[in-house]
mmCIF file of C-alpha atoms in Angstrom:
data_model
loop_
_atom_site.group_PDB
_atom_site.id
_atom_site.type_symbol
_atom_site.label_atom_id
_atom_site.label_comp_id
_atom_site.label_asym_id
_atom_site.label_seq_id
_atom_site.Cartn_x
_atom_site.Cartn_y
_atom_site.Cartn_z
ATOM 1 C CA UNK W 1 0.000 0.000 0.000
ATOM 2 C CA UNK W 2 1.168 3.329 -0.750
ATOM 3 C CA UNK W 3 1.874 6.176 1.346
ATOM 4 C CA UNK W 4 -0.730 8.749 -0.794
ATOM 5 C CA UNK W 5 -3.752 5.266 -0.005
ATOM 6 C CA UNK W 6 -2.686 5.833 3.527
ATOM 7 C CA UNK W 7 -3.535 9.371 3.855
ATOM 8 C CA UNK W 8 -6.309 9.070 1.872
ATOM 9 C CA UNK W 9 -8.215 5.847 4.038
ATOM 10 C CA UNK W 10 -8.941 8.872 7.099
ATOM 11 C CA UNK W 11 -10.467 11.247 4.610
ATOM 12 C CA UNK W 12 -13.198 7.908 2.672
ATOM 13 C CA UNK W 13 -13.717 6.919 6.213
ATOM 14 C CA UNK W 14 -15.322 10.176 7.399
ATOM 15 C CA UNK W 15 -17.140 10.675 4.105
ATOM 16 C CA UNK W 16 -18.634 6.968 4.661
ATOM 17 C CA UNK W 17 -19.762 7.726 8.205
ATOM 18 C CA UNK W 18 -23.167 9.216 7.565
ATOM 19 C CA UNK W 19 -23.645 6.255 5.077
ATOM 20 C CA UNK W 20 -22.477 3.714 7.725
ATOM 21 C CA UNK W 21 -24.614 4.961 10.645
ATOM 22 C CA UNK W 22 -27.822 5.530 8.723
ATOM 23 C CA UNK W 23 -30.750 4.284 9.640
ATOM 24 C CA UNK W 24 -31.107 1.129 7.285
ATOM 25 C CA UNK W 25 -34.154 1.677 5.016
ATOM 26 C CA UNK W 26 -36.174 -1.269 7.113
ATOM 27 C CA UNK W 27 -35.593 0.774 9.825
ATOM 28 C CA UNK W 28 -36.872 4.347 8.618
ATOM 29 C CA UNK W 29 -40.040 1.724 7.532
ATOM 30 C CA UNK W 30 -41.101 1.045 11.492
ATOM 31 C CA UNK W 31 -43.585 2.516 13.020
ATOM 32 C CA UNK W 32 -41.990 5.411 15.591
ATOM 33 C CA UNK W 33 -42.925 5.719 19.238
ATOM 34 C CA UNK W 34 -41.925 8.730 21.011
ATOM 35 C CA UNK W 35 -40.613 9.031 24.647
ATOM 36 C CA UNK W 36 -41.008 12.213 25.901
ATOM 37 C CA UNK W 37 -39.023 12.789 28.831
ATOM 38 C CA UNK W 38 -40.764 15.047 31.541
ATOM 39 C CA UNK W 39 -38.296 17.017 34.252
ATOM 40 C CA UNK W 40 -35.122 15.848 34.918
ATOM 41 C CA UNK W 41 -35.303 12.356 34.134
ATOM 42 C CA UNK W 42 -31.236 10.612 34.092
ATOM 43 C CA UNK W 43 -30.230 9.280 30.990
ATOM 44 C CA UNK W 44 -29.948 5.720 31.567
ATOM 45 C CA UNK W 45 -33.552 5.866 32.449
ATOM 46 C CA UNK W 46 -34.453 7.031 29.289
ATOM 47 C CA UNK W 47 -32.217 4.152 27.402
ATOM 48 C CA UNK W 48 -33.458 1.295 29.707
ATOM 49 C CA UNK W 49 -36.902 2.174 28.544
ATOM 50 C CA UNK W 50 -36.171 3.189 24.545
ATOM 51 C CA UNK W 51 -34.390 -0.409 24.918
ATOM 52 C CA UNK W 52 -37.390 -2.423 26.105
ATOM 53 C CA UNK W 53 -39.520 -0.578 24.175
ATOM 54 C CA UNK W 54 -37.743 -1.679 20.657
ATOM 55 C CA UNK W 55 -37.543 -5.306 22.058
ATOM 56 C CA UNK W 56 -41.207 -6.030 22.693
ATOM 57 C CA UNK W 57 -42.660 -3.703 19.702
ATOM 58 C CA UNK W 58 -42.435 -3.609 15.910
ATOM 59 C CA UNK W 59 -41.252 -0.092 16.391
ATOM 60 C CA UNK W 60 -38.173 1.911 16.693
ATOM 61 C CA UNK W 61 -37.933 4.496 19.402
ATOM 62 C CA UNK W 62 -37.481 8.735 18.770
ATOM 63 C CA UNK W 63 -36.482 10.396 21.976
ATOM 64 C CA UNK W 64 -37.381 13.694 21.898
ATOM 65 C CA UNK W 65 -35.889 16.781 23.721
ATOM 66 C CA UNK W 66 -36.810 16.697 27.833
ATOM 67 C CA UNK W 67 -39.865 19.370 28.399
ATOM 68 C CA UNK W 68 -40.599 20.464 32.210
ATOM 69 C CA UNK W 69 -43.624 18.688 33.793
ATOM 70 C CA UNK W 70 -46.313 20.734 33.030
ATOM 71 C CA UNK W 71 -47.264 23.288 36.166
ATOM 72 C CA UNK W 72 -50.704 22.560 35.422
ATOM 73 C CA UNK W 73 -50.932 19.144 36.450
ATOM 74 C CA UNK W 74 -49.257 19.781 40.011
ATOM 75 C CA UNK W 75 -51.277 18.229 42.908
ATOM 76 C CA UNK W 76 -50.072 20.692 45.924
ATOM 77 C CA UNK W 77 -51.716 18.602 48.830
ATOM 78 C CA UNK W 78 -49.448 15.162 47.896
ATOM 79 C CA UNK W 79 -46.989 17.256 45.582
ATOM 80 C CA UNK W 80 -47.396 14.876 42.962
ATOM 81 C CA UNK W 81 -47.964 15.325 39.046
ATOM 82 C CA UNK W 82 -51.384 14.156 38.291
ATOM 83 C CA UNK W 83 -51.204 11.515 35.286
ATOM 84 C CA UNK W 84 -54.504 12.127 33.147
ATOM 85 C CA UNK W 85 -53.931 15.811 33.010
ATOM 86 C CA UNK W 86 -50.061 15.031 31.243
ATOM 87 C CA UNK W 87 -51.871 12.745 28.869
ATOM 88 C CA UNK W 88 -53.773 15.390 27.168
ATOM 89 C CA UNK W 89 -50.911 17.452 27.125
ATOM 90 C CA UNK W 90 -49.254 14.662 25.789
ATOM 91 C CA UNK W 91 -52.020 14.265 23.460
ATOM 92 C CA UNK W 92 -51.925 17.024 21.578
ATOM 93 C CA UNK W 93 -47.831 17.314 21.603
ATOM 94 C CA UNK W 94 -46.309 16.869 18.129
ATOM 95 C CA UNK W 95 -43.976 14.055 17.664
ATOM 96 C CA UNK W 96 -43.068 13.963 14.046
ATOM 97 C CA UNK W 97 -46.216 11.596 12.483
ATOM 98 C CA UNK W 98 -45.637 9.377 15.845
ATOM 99 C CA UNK W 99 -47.592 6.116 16.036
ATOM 100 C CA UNK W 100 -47.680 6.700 19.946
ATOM 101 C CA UNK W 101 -46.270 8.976 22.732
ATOM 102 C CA UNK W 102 -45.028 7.739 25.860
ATOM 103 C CA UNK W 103 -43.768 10.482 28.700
ATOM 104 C CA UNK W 104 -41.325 9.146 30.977
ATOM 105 C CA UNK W 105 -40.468 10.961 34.631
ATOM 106 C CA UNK W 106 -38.949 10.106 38.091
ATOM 107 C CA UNK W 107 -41.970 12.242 39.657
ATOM 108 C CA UNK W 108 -44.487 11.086 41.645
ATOM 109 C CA UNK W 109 -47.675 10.822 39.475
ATOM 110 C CA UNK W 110 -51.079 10.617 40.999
ATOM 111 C CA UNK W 111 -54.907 9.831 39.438
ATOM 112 C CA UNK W 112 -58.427 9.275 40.993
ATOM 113 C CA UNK W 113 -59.151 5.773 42.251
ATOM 114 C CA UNK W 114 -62.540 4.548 43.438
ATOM 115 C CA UNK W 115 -62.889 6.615 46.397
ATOM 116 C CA UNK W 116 -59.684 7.483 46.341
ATOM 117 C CA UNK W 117 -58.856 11.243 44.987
ATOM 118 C CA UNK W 118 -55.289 10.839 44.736
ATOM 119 C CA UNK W 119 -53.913 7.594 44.410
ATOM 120 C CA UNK W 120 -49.908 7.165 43.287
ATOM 121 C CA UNK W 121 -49.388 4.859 40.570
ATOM 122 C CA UNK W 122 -46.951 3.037 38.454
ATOM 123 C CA UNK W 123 -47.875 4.545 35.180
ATOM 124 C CA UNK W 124 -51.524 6.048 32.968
ATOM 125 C CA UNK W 125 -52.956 5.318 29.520
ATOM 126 C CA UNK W 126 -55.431 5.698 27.698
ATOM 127 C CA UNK W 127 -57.069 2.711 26.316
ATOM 128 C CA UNK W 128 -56.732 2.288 22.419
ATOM 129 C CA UNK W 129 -55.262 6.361 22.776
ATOM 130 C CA UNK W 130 -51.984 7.394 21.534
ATOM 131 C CA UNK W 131 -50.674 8.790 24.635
ATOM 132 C CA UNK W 132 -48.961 6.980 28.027
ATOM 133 C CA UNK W 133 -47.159 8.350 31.062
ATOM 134 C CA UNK W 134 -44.777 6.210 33.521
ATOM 135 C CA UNK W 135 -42.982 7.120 36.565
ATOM 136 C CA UNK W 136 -39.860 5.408 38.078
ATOM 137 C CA UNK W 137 -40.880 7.113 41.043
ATOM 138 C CA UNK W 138 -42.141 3.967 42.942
ATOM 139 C CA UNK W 139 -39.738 1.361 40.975
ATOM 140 C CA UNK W 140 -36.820 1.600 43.612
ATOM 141 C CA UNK W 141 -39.148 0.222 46.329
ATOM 142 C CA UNK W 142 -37.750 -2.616 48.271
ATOM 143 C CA UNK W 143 -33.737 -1.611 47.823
ATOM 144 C CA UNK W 144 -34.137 -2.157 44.419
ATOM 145 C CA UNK W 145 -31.013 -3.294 42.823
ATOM 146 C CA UNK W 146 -29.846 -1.211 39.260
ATOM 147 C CA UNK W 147 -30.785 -4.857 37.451
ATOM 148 C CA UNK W 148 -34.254 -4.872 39.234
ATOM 149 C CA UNK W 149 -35.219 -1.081 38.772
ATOM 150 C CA UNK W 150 -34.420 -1.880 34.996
ATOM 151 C CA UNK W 151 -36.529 -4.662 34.823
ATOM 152 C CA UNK W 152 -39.262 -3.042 36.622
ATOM 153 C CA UNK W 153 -39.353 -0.031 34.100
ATOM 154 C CA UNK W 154 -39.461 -1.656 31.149
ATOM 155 C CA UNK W 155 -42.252 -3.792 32.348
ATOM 156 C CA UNK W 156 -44.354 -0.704 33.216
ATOM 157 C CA UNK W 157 -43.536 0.694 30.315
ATOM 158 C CA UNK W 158 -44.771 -2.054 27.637
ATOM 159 C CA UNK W 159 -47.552 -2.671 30.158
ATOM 160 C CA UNK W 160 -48.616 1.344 28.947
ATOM 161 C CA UNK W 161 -47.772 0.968 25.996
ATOM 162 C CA UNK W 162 -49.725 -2.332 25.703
ATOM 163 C CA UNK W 163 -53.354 -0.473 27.016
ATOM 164 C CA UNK W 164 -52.904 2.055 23.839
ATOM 165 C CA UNK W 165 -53.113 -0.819 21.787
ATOM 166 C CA UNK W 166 -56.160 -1.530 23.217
ATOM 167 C CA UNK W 167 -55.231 -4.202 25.769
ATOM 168 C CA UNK W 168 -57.170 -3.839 29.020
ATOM 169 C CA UNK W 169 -55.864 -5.724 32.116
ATOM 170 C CA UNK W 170 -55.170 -9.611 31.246
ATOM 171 C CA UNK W 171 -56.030 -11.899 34.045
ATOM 172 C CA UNK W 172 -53.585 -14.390 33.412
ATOM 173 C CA UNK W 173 -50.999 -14.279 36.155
ATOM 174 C CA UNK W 174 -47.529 -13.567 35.391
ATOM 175 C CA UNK W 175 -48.828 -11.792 32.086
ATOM 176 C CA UNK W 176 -47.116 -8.492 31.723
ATOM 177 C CA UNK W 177 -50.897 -7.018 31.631
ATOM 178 C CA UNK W 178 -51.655 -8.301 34.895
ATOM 179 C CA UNK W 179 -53.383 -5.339 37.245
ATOM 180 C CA UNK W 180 -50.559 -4.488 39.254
ATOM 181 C CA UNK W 181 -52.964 -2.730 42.097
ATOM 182 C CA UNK W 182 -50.663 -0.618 43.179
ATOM 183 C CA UNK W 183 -48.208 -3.000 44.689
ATOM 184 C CA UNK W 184 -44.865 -3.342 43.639
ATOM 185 C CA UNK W 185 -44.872 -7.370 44.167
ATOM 186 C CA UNK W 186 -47.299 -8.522 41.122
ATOM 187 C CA UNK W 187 -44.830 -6.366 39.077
ATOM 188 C CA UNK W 188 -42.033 -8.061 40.150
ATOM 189 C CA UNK W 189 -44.297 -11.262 39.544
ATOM 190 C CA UNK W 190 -44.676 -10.740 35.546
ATOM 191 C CA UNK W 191 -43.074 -12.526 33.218
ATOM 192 C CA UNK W 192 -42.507 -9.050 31.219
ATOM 193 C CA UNK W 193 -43.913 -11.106 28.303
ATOM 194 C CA UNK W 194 -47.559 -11.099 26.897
ATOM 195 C CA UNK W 195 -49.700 -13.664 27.445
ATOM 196 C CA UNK W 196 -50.881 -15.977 24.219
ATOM 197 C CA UNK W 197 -54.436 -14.339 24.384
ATOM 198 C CA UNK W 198 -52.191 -10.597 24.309
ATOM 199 C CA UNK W 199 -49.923 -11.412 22.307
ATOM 200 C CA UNK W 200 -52.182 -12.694 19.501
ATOM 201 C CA UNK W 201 -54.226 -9.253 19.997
ATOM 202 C CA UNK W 202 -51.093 -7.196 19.631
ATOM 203 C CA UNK W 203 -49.842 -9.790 16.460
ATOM 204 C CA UNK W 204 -53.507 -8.888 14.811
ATOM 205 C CA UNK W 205 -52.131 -5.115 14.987
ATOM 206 C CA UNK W 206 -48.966 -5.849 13.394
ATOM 207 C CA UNK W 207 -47.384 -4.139 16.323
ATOM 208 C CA UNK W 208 -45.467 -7.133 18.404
ATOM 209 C CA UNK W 209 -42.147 -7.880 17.900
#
């Protein structure tokens, strides 16, 4: 090899780059599901989820720029974020011809329950909607190790994702659709997989991995 190749492999290699790291065009092809991080949410939180997202759904994952959790939705009396008013924000955000929109936080998020006015929970959808909202908030319960946090997200998050795809709550145990009732132990408990009936809902869609 000559010494003019040599000098010249540096300059191909950085004109090949873009090419290289393109999105291949099966990719561009998927449907895209946002994640909208809301307040200062750390970054590994937001790749654990985009991660689990892409492994479970036909989809690839666009995070968009972090937006501060809307003032409006601030519960005072529990200082919490109440969930179904950041869906309709979320609603109505635009996300670049998004199939859904999923916001992502480490607040506490709150929404009415039975008798309950304000009742902390994992995650909100909307059922067959385009928009989700999970908090991490209550995922570190029970000296949660890094693994089991991980684990925990990504099964709240598919489990959101899953009711705006129209699944309501499955009750086959272990499914990752299974009511969690506000207790950290049935989502420990799922399998972070869809049950057959799910699954075959979700396959009908065209939406499961």
């Amino acid at each position: 090899m000559t010494s003019i190749s040599r000098k010249l492999l540096p300059a191909l290699f950085f004109a090949l780059a873009p090419v290289l790291c393109a999105p291949t065009p099966d990719q561009d092809l998927l449907p895209i599901i946002a994640l909208q991080p809301l307040g200062k949410v750390r970054q590994e939180v937001v790749a654990t989820a985009a991660e689990g997202i892409e492994k479970a759904f036909h989809a690839r994952v666009k995070v968009l720029p972090a937006e501060p959790l809307p003032a409006g939705a601030y519960y005072r009396p529990n200082k919490r974020y109440r969930a179904e008013i950041i869906l309709h924000i979320l609603r109505d955000r635009p996300c670049g011809g998004c199939l859904k929109i999923a916001g992502i936080t480490e607040a506490d998020i709150s929404t009415t329950k039975g008798k309950i006015q304000d009742w902390g929970i994992f995650g909100l959808a909307t059922l067959n909607g385009m928009a989700c909202v999970i908090s991490t908030f209550r995922l570190g319960r029970g000296g949660a190790s890094r693994e089991l946090f991980s684990e925990r997200l990504v099964k709240v998050v598919n489990h959101e994702l899953g009711h705006t795809f129209g699944l309501d709550h499955c009750p086959v145990q272990g499914c990752i659709m299974e009511d969690a009732k506000g207790t950290i132990r049935t989502v420990d408990r799922e399998s972070g997989r869809f049950c057959e009936r799910c699954r075959k809902r979700l396959e009908s869609r065209g939406i499961l991995r």
